CSV table of C-alpha atoms in Angstrom, one decimal:
chain,number,residue,atom,x,y,z
I,23,MET,CA,-60.8,-169.3,73.2
I,24,THR,CA,-59.8,-165.9,74.7
I,25,LYS,CA,-56.1,-164.8,74.7
I,26,THR,CA,-55.8,-165.5,78.4
I,27,ASN,CA,-57.4,-168.9,78.1
I,28,GLY,CA,-54.8,-169.8,75.5
I,29,ILE,CA,-52.0,-168.7,77.8
I,30,ALA,CA,-53.5,-170.8,80.6
I,31,ALA,CA,-53.6,-173.8,78.3
I,32,LYS,CA,-49.9,-173.3,77.5
I,33,ILE,CA,-49.1,-173.0,81.3
I,34,ARG,CA,-51.1,-176.1,82.0
I,35,ALA,CA,-49.1,-178.1,79.4
I,36,LEU,CA,-45.8,-176.8,80.7
I,37,LEU,CA,-46.6,-177.6,84.4
I,38,SER,CA,-47.5,-181.1,83.3
I,39,LYS,CA,-43.9,-181.7,82.3
I,40,THR,CA,-42.7,-183.3,85.5
I,41,THR,CA,-40.3,-186.1,86.3
I,42,ALA,CA,-43.4,-188.1,87.5
I,43,ASN,CA,-44.8,-187.8,84.0
I,44,GLY,CA,-41.7,-188.9,82.3
I,45,SER,CA,-39.7,-185.7,81.7
I,46,THR,CA,-36.1,-185.4,82.7
I,47,GLU,CA,-35.2,-183.1,85.6
I,48,ALA,CA,-33.7,-180.6,83.1
I,49,GLU,CA,-36.8,-180.7,80.9
I,50,ALA,CA,-39.0,-180.2,84.0
I,51,LEU,CA,-37.0,-177.2,85.2
I,52,SER,CA,-37.0,-175.6,81.8
I,53,ALA,CA,-40.8,-176.0,81.5
I,54,MET,CA,-41.3,-174.5,85.0
I,55,ALA,CA,-39.1,-171.5,84.0
I,56,LYS,CA,-41.1,-171.0,80.8
I,57,ALA,CA,-44.4,-171.3,82.7
I,58,SER,CA,-43.2,-168.7,85.2
I,59,GLU,CA,-42.2,-166.4,82.3
I,60,LEU,CA,-45.7,-166.7,80.7
I,61,MET,CA,-47.4,-166.1,84.1
I,62,GLU,CA,-45.5,-162.9,84.7
I,63,LYS,CA,-45.9,-161.7,81.1
I,64,HIS,CA,-49.6,-162.4,81.1
I,65,SER,CA,-50.3,-160.7,84.4
I,66,LEU,CA,-48.6,-157.5,83.0
I,67,SER,CA,-50.4,-157.5,79.7
I,68,ILE,CA,-54.0,-158.4,80.6
I,69,THR,CA,-56.5,-155.7,79.8
I,70,GLU,CA,-59.9,-155.0,81.5
I,71,VAL,CA,-61.7,-156.2,78.3
I,72,GLU,CA,-59.8,-159.5,78.3
I,73,LEU,CA,-60.4,-159.9,82.0
I,74,ARG,CA,-64.2,-159.5,81.7
I,75,GLU,CA,-64.2,-162.1,78.9
I,76,GLU,CA,-62.7,-164.7,81.2
I,77,GLU,CA,-64.9,-167.5,82.7
I,78,CYS,CA,-64.2,-168.6,86.3
I,79,VAL,CA,-63.3,-172.3,86.9
I,80,THR,CA,-63.0,-174.6,89.8
I,81,MET,CA,-59.6,-176.4,90.3
I,82,THR,CA,-59.8,-179.5,92.4
I,83,ILE,CA,-56.8,-180.6,94.5
I,84,ASP,CA,-56.9,-184.2,95.6
I,85,THR,CA,-54.7,-184.2,98.8
I,86,GLY,CA,-54.3,-188.0,98.7
I,87,ARG,CA,-55.2,-187.9,102.4
I,88,ARG,CA,-58.2,-189.0,104.5
I,89,SER,CA,-57.8,-186.0,106.8
I,90,GLN,CA,-56.3,-182.5,106.6
I,91,ASN,CA,-52.7,-181.8,107.5
I,92,ALA,CA,-50.9,-178.6,108.3
I,93,MET,CA,-51.5,-177.3,104.7
I,94,ARG,CA,-54.9,-176.1,106.0
I,95,PHE,CA,-53.1,-173.2,107.7
I,96,VAL,CA,-51.9,-171.8,104.3
I,97,MET,CA,-54.8,-172.5,102.0
I,98,THR,CA,-56.6,-169.1,102.4
I,99,ALA,CA,-53.3,-167.3,102.0
I,100,ILE,CA,-52.7,-169.1,98.7
I,101,ALA,CA,-56.2,-168.2,97.5
I,102,HIS,CA,-55.7,-164.6,98.6
I,103,PHE,CA,-52.3,-164.4,96.8
I,104,CYS,CA,-53.9,-165.8,93.6
I,105,ASP,CA,-57.2,-163.8,93.8
I,106,CYS,CA,-59.2,-167.0,94.2
I,107,LYS,CA,-61.8,-168.5,96.6
I,108,VAL,CA,-61.0,-171.8,98.3
I,109,TRP,CA,-62.9,-174.3,100.4
I,110,VAL,CA,-62.3,-177.9,101.6
I,111,CYS,CA,-64.4,-181.0,100.9
I,112,SER,CA,-64.1,-183.6,103.6
I,113,ALA,CA,-63.2,-187.2,102.8
I,114,THR,CA,-66.0,-189.6,101.9
I,115,ARG,CA,-66.0,-193.4,101.4
I,116,ASN,CA,-64.8,-193.0,97.9
I,117,THR,CA,-62.8,-189.7,98.0
I,118,ASN,CA,-59.9,-188.1,99.8
I,119,VAL,CA,-59.9,-184.7,101.3
I,120,GLU,CA,-60.1,-182.2,98.5
I,121,TYR,CA,-59.4,-178.5,98.2
I,122,LYS,CA,-61.3,-176.4,95.6
I,123,PHE,CA,-59.8,-173.2,94.2
I,124,PHE,CA,-62.3,-171.0,92.3
I,125,GLY,CA,-61.2,-168.1,90.1
I,126,LEU,CA,-59.9,-167.2,86.7
I,127,PRO,CA,-58.2,-170.1,84.9
I,128,HIS,CA,-54.6,-168.8,85.1
I,129,ASP,CA,-55.0,-167.9,88.7
I,130,THR,CA,-56.3,-171.3,89.7
I,131,GLU,CA,-53.3,-172.8,87.8
I,132,ILE,CA,-50.9,-170.8,89.9
I,133,ALA,CA,-52.8,-171.6,93.1
I,134,ALA,CA,-52.6,-175.4,92.4
I,135,TYR,CA,-48.9,-175.1,91.6
I,136,LEU,CA,-48.2,-173.1,94.8
I,137,TYR,CA,-50.1,-175.8,96.8
I,138,GLU,CA,-47.9,-178.5,95.3
I,139,MET,CA,-44.7,-176.5,95.9
I,140,ILE,CA,-45.5,-175.6,99.5
I,141,GLN,CA,-46.5,-179.2,100.2
I,142,ASN,CA,-43.3,-180.6,98.7
I,143,THR,CA,-41.1,-178.0,100.5
I,144,MET,CA,-42.8,-178.7,103.8
I,145,ASN,CA,-42.2,-182.4,103.4
I,146,ALA,CA,-38.5,-181.8,102.6
I,147,GLU,CA,-38.1,-179.5,105.6
I,148,ALA,CA,-40.0,-181.9,107.9
I,149,ASN,CA,-37.5,-184.7,107.0
I,150,LEU,CA,-34.6,-182.4,107.9
I,151,PHE,CA,-36.3,-181.5,111.2
I,152,LYS,CA,-36.5,-185.2,112.1
I,153,GLU,CA,-32.7,-185.2,112.3
I,154,THR,CA,-32.6,-182.4,115.0
I,155,ASP,CA,-32.4,-182.7,118.7
I,156,THR,CA,-35.8,-181.0,119.1
I,157,TYR,CA,-37.5,-183.9,117.3
I,158,ILE,CA,-35.3,-186.7,118.7
I,159,PHE,CA,-35.9,-185.8,122.3
I,160,ALA,CA,-39.5,-185.0,121.8
I,161,LYS,CA,-40.4,-188.5,122.8
I,162,GLN,CA,-39.8,-187.5,126.4
I,163,TYR,CA,-42.7,-185.1,126.4
I,164,ARG,CA,-46.4,-185.3,126.1
I,165,GLY,CA,-47.5,-186.0,122.5
I,166,GLY,CA,-44.0,-187.2,121.6
I,167,ARG,CA,-42.5,-186.9,118.2
I,168,ARG,CA,-45.9,-186.9,116.5
I,169,ARG,CA,-46.8,-183.6,118.2
I,170,ALA,CA,-43.4,-182.2,117.4
I,171,SER,CA,-43.7,-183.1,113.7
I,172,ASN,CA,-47.2,-181.6,113.5
I,173,SER,CA,-46.1,-178.5,115.3
I,174,PHE,CA,-43.2,-178.0,113.0
I,175,GLU,CA,-45.4,-178.3,109.9
I,176,ILE,CA,-47.9,-175.9,111.4
I,177,GLY,CA,-45.2,-173.4,112.2
I,178,PHE,CA,-43.9,-173.7,108.6
I,179,THR,CA,-47.2,-173.2,106.9
I,180,SER,CA,-48.3,-170.4,109.2
I,181,ARG,CA,-45.1,-168.5,108.4
I,182,ILE,CA,-45.5,-169.1,104.7
I,183,SER,CA,-49.1,-167.8,105.0
I,184,GLN,CA,-47.9,-164.6,106.6
I,185,ARG,CA,-45.3,-164.0,103.9
I,186,LEU,CA,-47.8,-164.7,101.0
I,187,ARG,CA,-50.3,-162.2,102.5
I,188,SER,CA,-47.5,-159.6,102.9
I,189,MET,CA,-46.4,-160.1,99.3
I,190,LYS,CA,-50.0,-159.8,98.0
I,191,ASN,CA,-50.6,-156.6,100.0
I,192,ASP,CA,-47.4,-155.1,98.6
I,193,SER,CA,-48.3,-156.1,95.1
I,194,ASP,CA,-51.8,-154.7,95.3
I,195,GLN,CA,-50.4,-151.4,96.6
I,196,SER,CA,-47.9,-151.3,93.8
I,197,VAL,CA,-50.6,-151.8,91.2
I,198,ALA,CA,-52.9,-149.3,92.8
I,199,SER,CA,-50.1,-146.7,92.7
I,200,THR,CA,-50.1,-147.0,88.9
I,201,GLY,CA,-53.7,-146.0,88.7
I,202,THR,CA,-54.7,-149.5,87.4
I,203,ASP,CA,-57.9,-150.9,88.9
I,204,LEU,CA,-57.7,-154.4,87.4
I,205,VAL,CA,-57.1,-155.9,90.9
I,206,SER,CA,-60.4,-154.7,92.3
I,207,ILE,CA,-62.2,-155.5,89.0
I,208,LYS,CA,-60.9,-159.1,89.1
I,209,GLY,CA,-62.0,-159.4,92.8
I,210,GLN,CA,-65.5,-158.2,91.9
I,211,LEU,CA,-65.7,-160.6,88.9
I,212,VAL,CA,-64.7,-163.6,91.0
I,213,ASN,CA,-67.1,-162.6,93.8
I,214,GLU,CA,-70.0,-162.3,91.4
I,215,GLU,CA,-69.3,-165.6,89.7
I,216,PHE,CA,-68.8,-167.4,93.0
I,217,ALA,CA,-72.2,-166.1,94.3
I,218,LYS,CA,-73.8,-167.8,91.3
I,219,LEU,CA,-72.7,-171.1,92.6
I,220,ASP,CA,-75.1,-170.6,95.5
I,221,MET,CA,-72.9,-172.7,97.8
I,222,ARG,CA,-73.5,-173.0,101.5
I,223,LEU,CA,-70.1,-173.2,103.2
I,224,THR,CA,-69.7,-173.6,106.9
I,225,GLN,CA,-66.7,-172.9,109.1
I,226,THR,CA,-65.3,-175.5,111.4
I,227,GLN,CA,-63.0,-175.2,114.4
I,228,SER,CA,-60.7,-177.7,116.0
I,229,LYS,CA,-58.2,-177.6,118.8
I,230,THR,CA,-54.6,-177.9,117.9
I,231,TYR,CA,-52.0,-178.6,120.6
I,232,ILE,CA,-48.4,-177.6,119.6
I,233,SER,CA,-44.9,-177.8,120.9
I,234,GLY,CA,-43.5,-174.3,121.0
I,235,SER,CA,-39.9,-175.3,120.1
I,236,ALA,CA,-41.0,-177.4,117.2
I,237,SER,CA,-43.3,-174.7,115.9
I,238,ASN,CA,-40.6,-172.1,116.2
I,239,ALA,CA,-38.3,-174.4,114.1
I,240,GLY,CA,-41.0,-174.6,111.5
I,241,ARG,CA,-41.5,-170.9,111.4
I,242,ALA,CA,-37.7,-170.5,110.9
I,243,ALA,CA,-37.8,-172.9,108.0
I,244,GLY,CA,-40.8,-171.0,106.6
I,245,SER,CA,-38.7,-167.8,106.8
I,246,ARG,CA,-35.8,-169.4,105.0
I,247,ALA,CA,-37.9,-170.6,102.0
I,248,SER,CA,-37.0,-168.5,99.0
I,249,ILE,CA,-40.0,-166.3,98.1
I,250,ASN,CA,-39.8,-163.7,95.3
I,251,ARG,CA,-42.3,-162.9,92.5
I,252,GLY,CA,-43.8,-165.5,90.2
I,253,VAL,CA,-43.5,-169.3,90.5
I,254,ARG,CA,-40.8,-171.7,89.6
I,255,GLN,CA,-39.1,-174.8,90.9
I,256,SER,CA,-35.4,-174.9,91.8
I,257,SER,CA,-33.2,-177.9,91.4
I,258,SER,CA,-33.1,-178.4,95.1
I,259,SER,CA,-36.9,-178.8,95.2
I,260,THR,CA,-37.4,-175.9,97.6
I,261,LEU,CA,-40.1,-173.3,97.4
I,262,ALA,CA,-39.4,-170.5,95.1
I,263,ILE,CA,-41.9,-167.8,94.1
I,264,THR,CA,-40.1,-165.5,91.7
């Protein structure tokens, strides 16, 4: 096991300490903080030799849904932020919609955690939105409250997507200014390993009708979400990338 694989295993164990798995809220928060610390420390200490010893993996996210929701508008941004590839597998008779992250182990761990945090935050913000006049009076318009709810979530994930891409670009520029080329080496490595999968992916398009006011409310919520560097969970269950 390489050094980075060992760290990824520790992060995996820490992220598994959730209230759903029997940990107290205090224990879960402490584990999340420690995982964030390891992620940050590892990203700063990795060398090119260690990077090239890594093996890419595929992380599967079971959405628990038979169709995609607004998270589809942020998935490529999550992958970009975490130096991963991502694709979606449609639901079958025996499976739900699944997202697949492909990349280095610690990067796919972060991508999976980001997915969960953004999904949870979107759900929490959507519940708050349902108490607003914009949602309550949406029943008077075409598409009603269902369209308003979908529009809010699309606005939220679209805004988070923009912010993740901006953060990633700033981070890459900062690394480049130090003369370190690990970012491009990692990208090359992931691209090479992904090509070996010989997958034939296709792009699909679908029409989405949105309510402007509800979408704007979602974008505002996406702007309010706390985004810094790293990943951790706050006690209020809001998105925090520190």
